[in-house]
Coordinates of C-alpha atoms in Angstrom, one line a residue:
M1 CA 18.9 -9.3 18.4
F2 CA 18.7 -12.1 15.9
D3 CA 20.8 -15.3 16.1
I4 CA 22.1 -14.9 12.5
L5 CA 21.8 -12.3 9.8
I6 CA 22.7 -13.2 6.2
T7 CA 23.3 -10.0 4.4
G8 CA 23.4 -8.8 0.8
G9 CA 22.8 -12.1 -1.0
R10 CA 20.6 -12.9 -4.0
V11 CA 17.6 -14.4 -2.1
I12 CA 15.6 -16.9 -4.0
D13 CA 12.3 -18.5 -2.9
P14 CA 10.8 -20.8 -5.6
E15 CA 7.3 -20.8 -4.1
T16 CA 6.7 -17.0 -4.0
G17 CA 8.9 -16.2 -6.9
H18 CA 11.1 -13.9 -4.9
D19 CA 14.5 -13.3 -6.5
G20 CA 16.4 -10.3 -5.4
I21 CA 19.0 -8.8 -3.1
A22 CA 17.9 -9.0 0.6
D23 CA 19.0 -9.8 4.1
V24 CA 17.7 -12.9 5.9
A25 CA 17.3 -13.0 9.7
I26 CA 17.3 -16.2 11.6
E27 CA 16.0 -16.7 15.2
G28 CA 15.3 -19.9 17.0
G29 CA 16.0 -22.2 14.0
R30 CA 13.5 -20.4 11.7
I31 CA 13.5 -17.5 9.3
A32 CA 12.4 -14.5 11.3
A33 CA 12.6 -11.7 8.6
I34 CA 13.6 -11.0 5.0
G35 CA 14.3 -7.5 3.8
Q36 CA 16.6 -4.6 4.3
N37 CA 18.0 -3.0 7.5
L38 CA 16.6 -5.8 9.7
G39 CA 18.7 -5.0 12.8
A40 CA 21.5 -6.5 14.7
A41 CA 22.5 -10.2 15.1
R42 CA 24.9 -12.3 17.2
R43 CA 26.5 -13.5 14.0
T44 CA 26.5 -11.9 10.5
I45 CA 27.2 -13.8 7.3
A46 CA 28.1 -11.6 4.4
A47 CA 26.6 -13.1 1.2
D48 CA 27.5 -10.4 -1.4
G49 CA 27.7 -12.0 -4.8
L50 CA 26.3 -15.3 -3.4
V51 CA 22.9 -17.0 -3.8
V52 CA 20.8 -17.6 -0.7
A53 CA 18.4 -20.4 -1.3
P54 CA 16.4 -23.1 0.6
G55 CA 18.4 -26.1 1.7
F56 CA 18.0 -29.0 -0.8
V57 CA 15.6 -31.8 0.1
D58 CA 16.8 -35.2 -1.1
I59 CA 14.0 -37.7 -1.0
H60 CA 16.2 -40.6 -2.2
A61 CA 19.3 -40.9 -0.1
H62 CA 20.5 -44.3 1.0
G63 CA 23.6 -43.1 2.9
Q64 CA 22.0 -42.2 6.3
T65 CA 25.4 -42.0 8.1
V66 CA 27.6 -39.1 9.3
P67 CA 30.0 -39.4 6.3
A68 CA 27.1 -39.5 3.9
D69 CA 25.5 -36.4 5.6
R70 CA 28.8 -34.5 5.4
M71 CA 29.3 -35.2 1.8
Q72 CA 25.7 -34.2 1.0
A73 CA 26.0 -31.0 3.0
F74 CA 28.7 -29.9 0.5
D75 CA 26.2 -30.7 -2.1
G76 CA 23.7 -28.3 -0.5
V77 CA 21.5 -30.9 1.0
T78 CA 19.9 -30.2 4.4
T79 CA 17.3 -33.0 4.5
A80 CA 18.1 -36.6 3.4
L81 CA 15.3 -39.1 3.3
E82 CA 15.5 -42.9 2.8
L83 CA 12.2 -43.5 1.0
E84 CA 12.8 -45.9 -2.0
V85 CA 13.9 -48.9 0.1
G86 CA 12.8 -47.8 3.6
A87 CA 13.2 -49.8 6.8
L88 CA 11.4 -52.2 9.2
P89 CA 10.8 -51.9 12.0
V90 CA 10.5 -48.1 11.4
A91 CA 10.6 -47.2 15.1
A92 CA 13.8 -49.1 15.6
W93 CA 15.4 -47.4 12.7
Y94 CA 14.6 -43.9 14.2
E95 CA 15.9 -45.1 17.6
A96 CA 19.2 -46.2 16.0
Q97 CA 19.5 -42.9 14.1
A98 CA 18.9 -40.9 17.3
K99 CA 22.2 -42.3 18.7
V100 CA 24.1 -40.9 15.7
P101 CA 25.3 -37.3 15.5
R102 CA 23.2 -36.6 12.3
V103 CA 24.2 -33.5 10.4
L104 CA 21.1 -33.4 8.2
N105 CA 17.4 -33.9 8.9
Y106 CA 16.4 -37.4 8.2
G107 CA 13.4 -39.8 7.8
V108 CA 12.4 -43.2 6.4
A109 CA 9.6 -45.0 4.7
A110 CA 8.1 -48.3 5.6
A111 CA 9.9 -51.1 3.7
W112 CA 7.6 -53.3 1.7
I113 CA 10.5 -55.5 0.6
M114 CA 11.5 -56.2 4.2
A115 CA 7.9 -57.2 5.0
R116 CA 8.1 -59.5 2.0
K117 CA 11.3 -61.1 3.2
Q118 CA 9.7 -61.8 6.6
A119 CA 6.4 -63.0 5.3
I120 CA 7.7 -65.2 2.5
A121 CA 11.1 -66.4 3.5
G122 CA 11.0 -66.0 7.3
I123 CA 13.9 -63.6 7.2
D124 CA 13.6 -61.4 10.3
P125 CA 14.8 -57.8 10.2
I126 CA 17.8 -56.6 12.1
E127 CA 16.6 -53.6 14.0
G128 CA 18.2 -50.4 12.8
E129 CA 20.0 -52.1 9.9
P130 CA 20.9 -49.7 7.0
A131 CA 18.4 -50.0 4.2
V132 CA 20.7 -51.1 1.4
T133 CA 22.4 -53.7 3.6
A134 CA 19.0 -55.0 4.7
M135 CA 17.8 -55.3 1.1
S136 CA 20.9 -57.0 -0.2
R137 CA 21.2 -59.4 2.8
N138 CA 20.1 -63.0 2.0
S139 CA 20.3 -62.5 -1.8
E140 CA 21.1 -66.1 -2.1
D141 CA 17.6 -67.0 -0.8
T142 CA 15.5 -66.3 -3.9
R143 CA 12.1 -67.0 -2.3
W144 CA 11.6 -63.4 -1.1
S145 CA 12.5 -62.1 -4.6
R146 CA 11.0 -64.7 -7.0
D147 CA 8.0 -66.3 -5.2
T148 CA 4.5 -65.0 -5.6
A149 CA 2.8 -64.3 -2.3
T150 CA -0.1 -66.5 -1.2
D151 CA -3.2 -64.7 0.0
E152 CA -2.2 -65.2 3.6
Q153 CA 1.4 -64.0 2.9
A154 CA 0.0 -60.9 1.1
R155 CA -2.1 -60.1 4.1
Q156 CA 1.0 -60.4 6.4
I157 CA 3.0 -58.2 4.0
V158 CA 0.3 -55.5 4.2
A159 CA 0.1 -55.8 8.0
L160 CA 3.8 -55.4 8.5
T161 CA 4.0 -52.5 6.2
R162 CA 1.0 -50.8 8.0
E163 CA 2.9 -51.2 11.2
G164 CA 5.8 -49.3 9.6
I165 CA 3.5 -46.4 8.6
E166 CA 1.9 -46.3 12.0
E167 CA 5.4 -46.0 13.6
G168 CA 6.1 -42.9 11.6
G169 CA 7.1 -44.1 8.1
L170 CA 6.9 -41.3 5.5
G171 CA 5.4 -43.6 2.9
I172 CA 6.0 -47.1 1.5
G173 CA 9.3 -47.9 -0.2
I174 CA 8.7 -50.3 -3.1
P175 CA 11.9 -51.3 -4.9
Y176 CA 9.7 -53.5 -7.2
A177 CA 12.4 -54.7 -9.6
Y178 CA 14.3 -56.4 -6.7
A179 CA 11.3 -58.7 -6.1
P180 CA 9.9 -59.6 -9.6
G181 CA 7.8 -62.4 -8.1
A182 CA 5.4 -59.9 -6.6
G183 CA 2.1 -60.0 -8.4
A184 CA -0.6 -57.5 -9.2
K185 CA -2.8 -58.7 -6.4
E186 CA -0.1 -58.0 -3.8
M187 CA 0.7 -54.7 -5.3
S188 CA -2.9 -53.6 -5.4
L189 CA -3.3 -54.3 -1.7
I190 CA -0.1 -52.4 -0.9
C191 CA -1.4 -49.5 -3.0
D192 CA -4.8 -49.6 -1.2
L193 CA -2.8 -49.3 2.1
A194 CA -0.9 -46.2 0.7
A195 CA -4.2 -44.6 -0.4
A196 CA -6.0 -45.3 2.8
S197 CA -3.0 -44.0 4.9
D198 CA -2.6 -41.0 2.6
V199 CA 1.1 -41.6 2.0
P200 CA 3.0 -41.9 -1.3
T201 CA 4.7 -45.0 -2.5
Y202 CA 8.3 -44.5 -3.6
T203 CA 8.6 -47.0 -6.4
H204 CA 11.4 -48.5 -8.5
V205 CA 9.3 -49.8 -11.4
A206 CA 9.0 -53.6 -11.8
Q207 CA 11.4 -54.3 -14.6
M208 CA 14.0 -52.5 -16.7
S209 CA 14.3 -53.5 -20.4
N210 CA 14.3 -51.9 -23.8
I211 CA 12.3 -54.7 -25.3
D212 CA 8.9 -56.4 -24.7
P213 CA 7.6 -58.4 -22.9
K214 CA 8.4 -57.1 -19.5
S215 CA 9.9 -53.8 -20.8
S216 CA 10.3 -50.6 -18.8
V217 CA 7.4 -49.2 -20.8
E218 CA 5.2 -52.0 -19.6
A219 CA 6.3 -51.4 -16.0
Y220 CA 5.4 -47.7 -16.3
V221 CA 2.0 -48.5 -17.7
N222 CA 1.3 -51.0 -14.9
L223 CA 2.4 -48.6 -12.2
I224 CA 0.3 -45.8 -13.6
G225 CA -2.6 -48.2 -13.8
L226 CA -2.1 -49.2 -10.1
S227 CA -2.3 -45.5 -9.2
A228 CA -5.4 -44.9 -11.2
A229 CA -7.1 -48.1 -9.9
T230 CA -6.3 -47.5 -6.2
G231 CA -6.0 -43.8 -5.8
A232 CA -2.4 -44.2 -4.4
H233 CA 0.1 -41.4 -5.0
M234 CA 2.8 -43.3 -6.9
H235 CA 6.2 -41.6 -6.8
I236 CA 8.4 -43.1 -9.5
C237 CA 12.1 -43.2 -8.5
H238 CA 14.9 -42.3 -10.9
L239 CA 13.1 -41.9 -14.2
N240 CA 16.5 -42.0 -15.9
S241 CA 17.8 -45.4 -14.8
T242 CA 14.6 -47.4 -14.8
S243 CA 13.7 -46.3 -18.3
L244 CA 17.1 -47.2 -19.8
Q245 CA 16.9 -46.1 -23.4
D246 CA 13.1 -45.7 -23.4
I247 CA 13.2 -42.5 -21.3
E248 CA 11.3 -40.5 -23.9
R249 CA 8.3 -42.9 -23.9
A250 CA 8.3 -43.3 -20.2
A251 CA 8.2 -39.5 -19.8
Q252 CA 5.4 -39.2 -22.3
L253 CA 3.3 -41.7 -20.3
I254 CA 3.9 -39.9 -17.0
A255 CA 2.9 -36.6 -18.6
K256 CA -0.3 -38.0 -20.0
A257 CA -1.1 -39.6 -16.6
Q258 CA -0.6 -36.4 -14.8
A259 CA -2.7 -34.5 -17.3
A260 CA -5.5 -37.0 -16.6
G261 CA -5.3 -36.3 -12.9
I262 CA -3.6 -39.5 -11.9
K263 CA -1.4 -39.0 -8.8
V264 CA 2.1 -39.8 -10.3
T265 CA 5.3 -37.9 -9.6
T266 CA 8.9 -38.6 -10.5
E267 CA 12.5 -37.7 -10.0
A268 CA 15.9 -38.2 -11.7
Y269 CA 19.6 -37.8 -11.0
P270 CA 22.1 -36.3 -13.5
Y271 CA 24.2 -39.4 -14.3
G272 CA 24.0 -42.2 -16.8
T273 CA 25.5 -44.6 -14.4
G274 CA 23.5 -46.2 -11.6
S275 CA 24.4 -48.2 -8.5
T276 CA 23.0 -51.2 -6.8
F277 CA 24.1 -54.6 -5.4
L278 CA 25.5 -57.5 -7.3
G279 CA 22.7 -59.9 -6.3
A280 CA 20.0 -57.8 -7.8
A281 CA 17.5 -60.0 -9.7
F282 CA 17.7 -58.1 -13.0
F283 CA 21.4 -58.8 -13.5
A284 CA 20.7 -62.6 -13.4
D285 CA 18.3 -62.4 -16.4
A286 CA 19.7 -64.7 -19.1
N287 CA 18.9 -62.1 -21.7
F288 CA 20.4 -59.2 -19.7
V289 CA 22.5 -57.9 -22.6
A290 CA 19.8 -57.9 -25.2
R291 CA 17.2 -56.5 -22.9
T292 CA 19.2 -53.6 -21.4
G293 CA 21.6 -52.7 -24.1
S294 CA 24.4 -53.1 -21.6
T295 CA 27.2 -55.6 -21.4
Y296 CA 28.6 -57.2 -18.2
S297 CA 31.7 -55.0 -18.6
D298 CA 29.4 -52.0 -17.9
I299 CA 29.1 -53.4 -14.4
Q300 CA 31.9 -52.3 -12.0
L301 CA 32.6 -53.5 -8.5
V302 CA 32.6 -50.3 -6.4
S303 CA 35.2 -51.1 -3.7
A304 CA 37.6 -52.8 -6.1
Q305 CA 36.9 -50.3 -9.0
H306 CA 37.0 -53.3 -11.3
A307 CA 34.8 -53.8 -14.3
L308 CA 33.5 -57.3 -14.8
S309 CA 34.9 -59.2 -17.8
G310 CA 31.7 -61.0 -18.8
P311 CA 28.9 -63.3 -17.6
D312 CA 31.2 -65.9 -16.2
E313 CA 33.0 -63.4 -13.8
Y314 CA 29.6 -61.9 -13.0
A315 CA 28.3 -65.4 -11.9
A316 CA 31.4 -66.1 -9.9
E317 CA 31.3 -62.7 -8.1
R318 CA 27.6 -62.9 -7.5
A319 CA 28.1 -66.3 -5.8
R320 CA 31.0 -65.0 -3.7
Q321 CA 29.6 -61.6 -2.7
P322 CA 26.0 -61.0 -3.7
G323 CA 25.7 -57.9 -1.5
A324 CA 28.6 -56.1 -3.0
L325 CA 27.8 -52.6 -4.4
V326 CA 28.3 -52.1 -8.1
L327 CA 28.1 -49.3 -10.6
W328 CA 26.1 -49.9 -13.8
R329 CA 26.6 -47.7 -16.8
Y330 CA 23.3 -47.9 -18.7
L331 CA 23.8 -44.7 -20.7
D332 CA 27.1 -43.7 -22.4
T333 CA 26.7 -39.9 -21.8
E334 CA 30.4 -39.3 -22.6
N335 CA 30.4 -40.5 -26.1
N336 CA 26.8 -40.9 -27.3
E337 CA 24.8 -37.8 -28.2
R338 CA 21.4 -39.6 -28.1
H339 CA 22.2 -40.9 -24.6
R340 CA 23.0 -37.4 -23.5
R341 CA 19.6 -36.2 -24.9
L342 CA 17.8 -39.0 -23.0
L343 CA 19.4 -38.0 -19.7
D344 CA 18.3 -34.4 -20.5
V345 CA 14.7 -35.6 -20.9
S346 CA 14.7 -37.2 -17.4
V347 CA 16.4 -34.4 -15.6
M348 CA 14.4 -31.7 -17.2
F349 CA 11.0 -33.4 -16.9
P350 CA 8.5 -30.7 -15.9
G351 CA 7.6 -30.7 -12.3
S352 CA 10.0 -33.5 -11.4
A353 CA 12.4 -33.5 -8.5
I354 CA 16.2 -33.9 -8.5
A355 CA 17.1 -36.8 -6.1
S356 CA 20.5 -38.3 -5.7
D357 CA 19.9 -42.0 -5.0
A358 CA 23.0 -41.5 -2.9
M359 CA 24.7 -44.7 -1.9
P360 CA 26.4 -45.6 1.4
W361 CA 30.1 -45.2 1.7
S362 CA 32.2 -48.5 1.6
N363 CA 35.5 -49.7 3.0
P364 CA 38.0 -51.4 0.6
D365 CA 36.6 -54.8 1.5
G366 CA 33.1 -53.6 0.5
T367 CA 31.7 -53.4 4.0
P368 CA 29.8 -50.2 4.9
Y369 CA 31.8 -47.3 6.3
D370 CA 30.1 -45.2 9.0
G371 CA 33.1 -43.7 10.8
M372 CA 33.9 -40.0 11.6
E373 CA 37.1 -39.3 9.6
W374 CA 37.2 -36.1 7.6
P375 CA 38.1 -35.6 4.9
L376 CA 37.2 -39.1 3.6
S377 CA 40.2 -41.0 2.4
A378 CA 40.5 -42.2 -1.1
E379 CA 39.8 -45.8 -0.1
R380 CA 36.2 -44.8 0.8
T381 CA 34.0 -45.5 -2.2
S382 CA 30.5 -44.9 -3.2
H383 CA 29.1 -43.2 -6.3
P384 CA 29.8 -39.6 -7.5
R385 CA 26.1 -38.9 -7.1
S386 CA 26.6 -39.3 -3.3
S387 CA 28.8 -36.2 -3.4
G388 CA 27.7 -34.1 -6.4
T389 CA 24.1 -34.6 -7.6
F390 CA 22.7 -31.2 -6.9
T391 CA 25.8 -29.1 -7.7
R392 CA 26.2 -31.1 -11.0
F393 CA 22.6 -30.4 -12.0
L394 CA 22.8 -26.7 -11.2
R395 CA 26.2 -26.3 -13.0
R396 CA 25.5 -28.3 -16.1
W397 CA 21.8 -27.7 -16.8
C398 CA 21.3 -24.2 -15.4
I399 CA 24.4 -22.1 -14.8
D400 CA 26.4 -23.4 -17.8
G401 CA 23.7 -25.1 -19.9
E402 CA 21.1 -22.4 -19.4
A403 CA 18.3 -24.9 -20.0
L404 CA 16.2 -23.3 -17.2
P405 CA 16.3 -20.3 -15.0
L406 CA 18.0 -20.5 -11.6
I407 CA 14.8 -20.1 -9.7
D408 CA 13.2 -23.1 -11.5
A409 CA 16.3 -25.2 -11.1
I410 CA 16.3 -24.5 -7.4
A411 CA 12.6 -25.5 -7.2
K412 CA 13.5 -28.9 -8.5
C413 CA 16.0 -29.3 -5.6
T414 CA 13.8 -27.8 -2.9
L415 CA 10.1 -26.9 -3.3
I416 CA 9.1 -29.8 -5.5
P417 CA 10.5 -32.6 -3.4
A418 CA 9.1 -31.0 -0.2
Q419 CA 5.7 -30.8 -1.8
I420 CA 5.8 -34.5 -2.6
V421 CA 6.1 -35.4 1.1
E422 CA 4.2 -32.5 2.8
R423 CA 0.8 -34.2 3.0
T424 CA 2.4 -37.0 4.9
A425 CA 4.5 -34.8 7.2
P426 CA 3.2 -31.2 7.2
V427 CA 6.6 -30.0 8.6
F428 CA 7.7 -30.1 5.0
R429 CA 5.5 -27.0 4.4
R430 CA 8.3 -25.2 6.2
K431 CA 11.0 -26.7 4.1
G432 CA 12.1 -26.1 0.5
R433 CA 11.1 -22.5 1.0
L434 CA 12.9 -19.3 2.0
Q435 CA 10.1 -17.4 3.7
V436 CA 9.3 -15.9 7.1
G437 CA 8.4 -18.8 9.4
A438 CA 10.1 -21.4 7.3
D439 CA 12.8 -23.6 8.9
A440 CA 16.3 -22.1 8.6
D441 CA 17.5 -24.9 6.3
I442 CA 19.5 -22.6 4.0
T443 CA 22.3 -22.9 1.4
V444 CA 24.5 -19.9 0.6
F445 CA 26.4 -20.8 -2.6
D446 CA 28.7 -19.2 -5.1
P447 CA 27.4 -19.7 -8.6
V448 CA 30.8 -18.9 -10.1
T449 CA 32.7 -21.7 -8.3
L450 CA 29.8 -24.2 -7.8
L451 CA 31.0 -27.5 -9.2
D452 CA 30.7 -31.2 -8.5
R453 CA 34.2 -32.7 -8.2
A454 CA 33.6 -36.4 -7.5
T455 CA 34.5 -38.8 -10.3
F456 CA 34.2 -42.5 -10.8
S457 CA 37.9 -42.9 -9.9
E458 CA 37.9 -40.3 -7.1
M459 CA 34.5 -40.6 -5.5
N460 CA 35.5 -39.0 -2.2
R461 CA 35.9 -35.5 -3.4
P462 CA 33.2 -33.1 -2.0
S463 CA 31.6 -30.5 -4.2
D464 CA 32.8 -26.9 -4.4
G465 CA 30.8 -23.7 -4.1
M466 CA 28.7 -24.2 -0.9
V467 CA 30.0 -21.3 1.2
H468 CA 27.6 -21.7 4.0
V469 CA 25.0 -24.4 4.7
L470 CA 22.6 -24.1 7.7
V471 CA 20.4 -26.9 9.1
N472 CA 17.7 -25.7 11.6
G473 CA 19.7 -22.5 11.9
T474 CA 23.0 -24.1 12.8
P475 CA 25.9 -23.8 10.4
V476 CA 27.2 -27.2 9.1
I477 CA 29.3 -25.6 6.3
S478 CA 30.9 -22.3 7.3
N479 CA 33.2 -20.3 4.9
R480 CA 33.4 -23.4 2.6
G481 CA 34.6 -25.7 5.4
L482 CA 32.9 -28.4 7.4
V483 CA 31.9 -27.7 11.0
E484 CA 32.9 -31.1 12.3
D485 CA 31.1 -31.0 15.6
A486 CA 27.8 -29.8 14.1
A487 CA 24.9 -32.3 14.5
P488 CA 21.7 -30.3 14.2
G489 CA 19.8 -32.9 12.1
R490 CA 16.3 -33.8 13.3
P491 CA 14.1 -36.8 12.7
I492 CA 11.0 -36.3 10.5
R493 CA 8.1 -38.8 10.9
R494 CA 4.7 -39.1 9.4
G495 CA 2.4 -36.5 10.9
D496 CA 5.2 -34.2 12.1
R497 CA 4.2 -30.6 12.0

């Protein structure tokens, strides 16, 4: 007698290439059998006309709260990892999360930038503080962002980061562009640590600009060089947003590096609008408009849904609320055909992952929202990618756009991200797959109705089409509705098997 039997669905496993009608039996939180006439179960889920696939693995999710988990469950996500920013102390972050009824599996990297704040500016971490809040805090103190580390400070940064890895961090989060003062010596030592610990770095490249010097292309060349020189696996976050309008050249450089055997991987999300905090160093560049191709009116305060009028309002708002979340439209994918093609290049890059860069949910005053209301009210704001990244990708690039087969599209959401992390935490060899023995992290979706519904004016709208979503064999979405008391998410740490 199995716990659950999913019957009659189109079962897709991107690793083995299986794509056909079958039943899936679940027992004890894992997949026990796949085939026909498997026997009886305590619960049967009819999946006729539906796709049964591995749960999506999001390696770039900043939400890490119950409302964030719930929204991402409707997007098919079963594992959400905070890797680009990370946390310090790592053990305290996991302890804080253990007190929360997490819906999805979760994990975190060691936060290089928090180590930098502590070593250079004496800013102590707040144990268990959300990553984006921790990174944006003390934006008015530019020492941690702009100053170059002394040799002693660099050694301290490495030591603090090492502690985070030893406490279970799944890699090293390096949002490099937020601390442009960091030099090559410091970065080479951090990359040495990553290589010695056999963990990836999850890296936001050092600068974003369409023009030299300090262009995005220069940043990609330097990052690839760091990987080649140190042997570190450098995972490049959001190829789309960090490359701006040089996505094609950045993609060429990554492809050449990979062909040469350099350990570089990447990801993208299917939007031409990013999100960050107002105090980010790159907005303060005196040549921001010329270097990025954007204007200050392309920056919108998330909670107020207000676009800035120009550099004067930007300066005033930055002084008033440097930690406020903003949207930044760096590509005009609605009106510019070339910009649409650039986004295509990033999303379709061979062997790359889809990752949401999902942002935390905010209250009307801009403070983080981590309550339990459902559905989320219209006053809760974030970014549409926090609700619809994976369904948007599957709908627009696969089901409607037919740019790649469904099994390959699913691989970018499941197998590929799991493989990026699995050397660090072998438990990921049981995720991103739909095989006997794999964890029962499963999506059952309707390809006809699958659709992202969140917009930049209505961010709180969950995606459609996820009929059932299971995390460790426990339904969190059932018959298209949220199971509000479900909290089967488990922590994942370095070394977990």
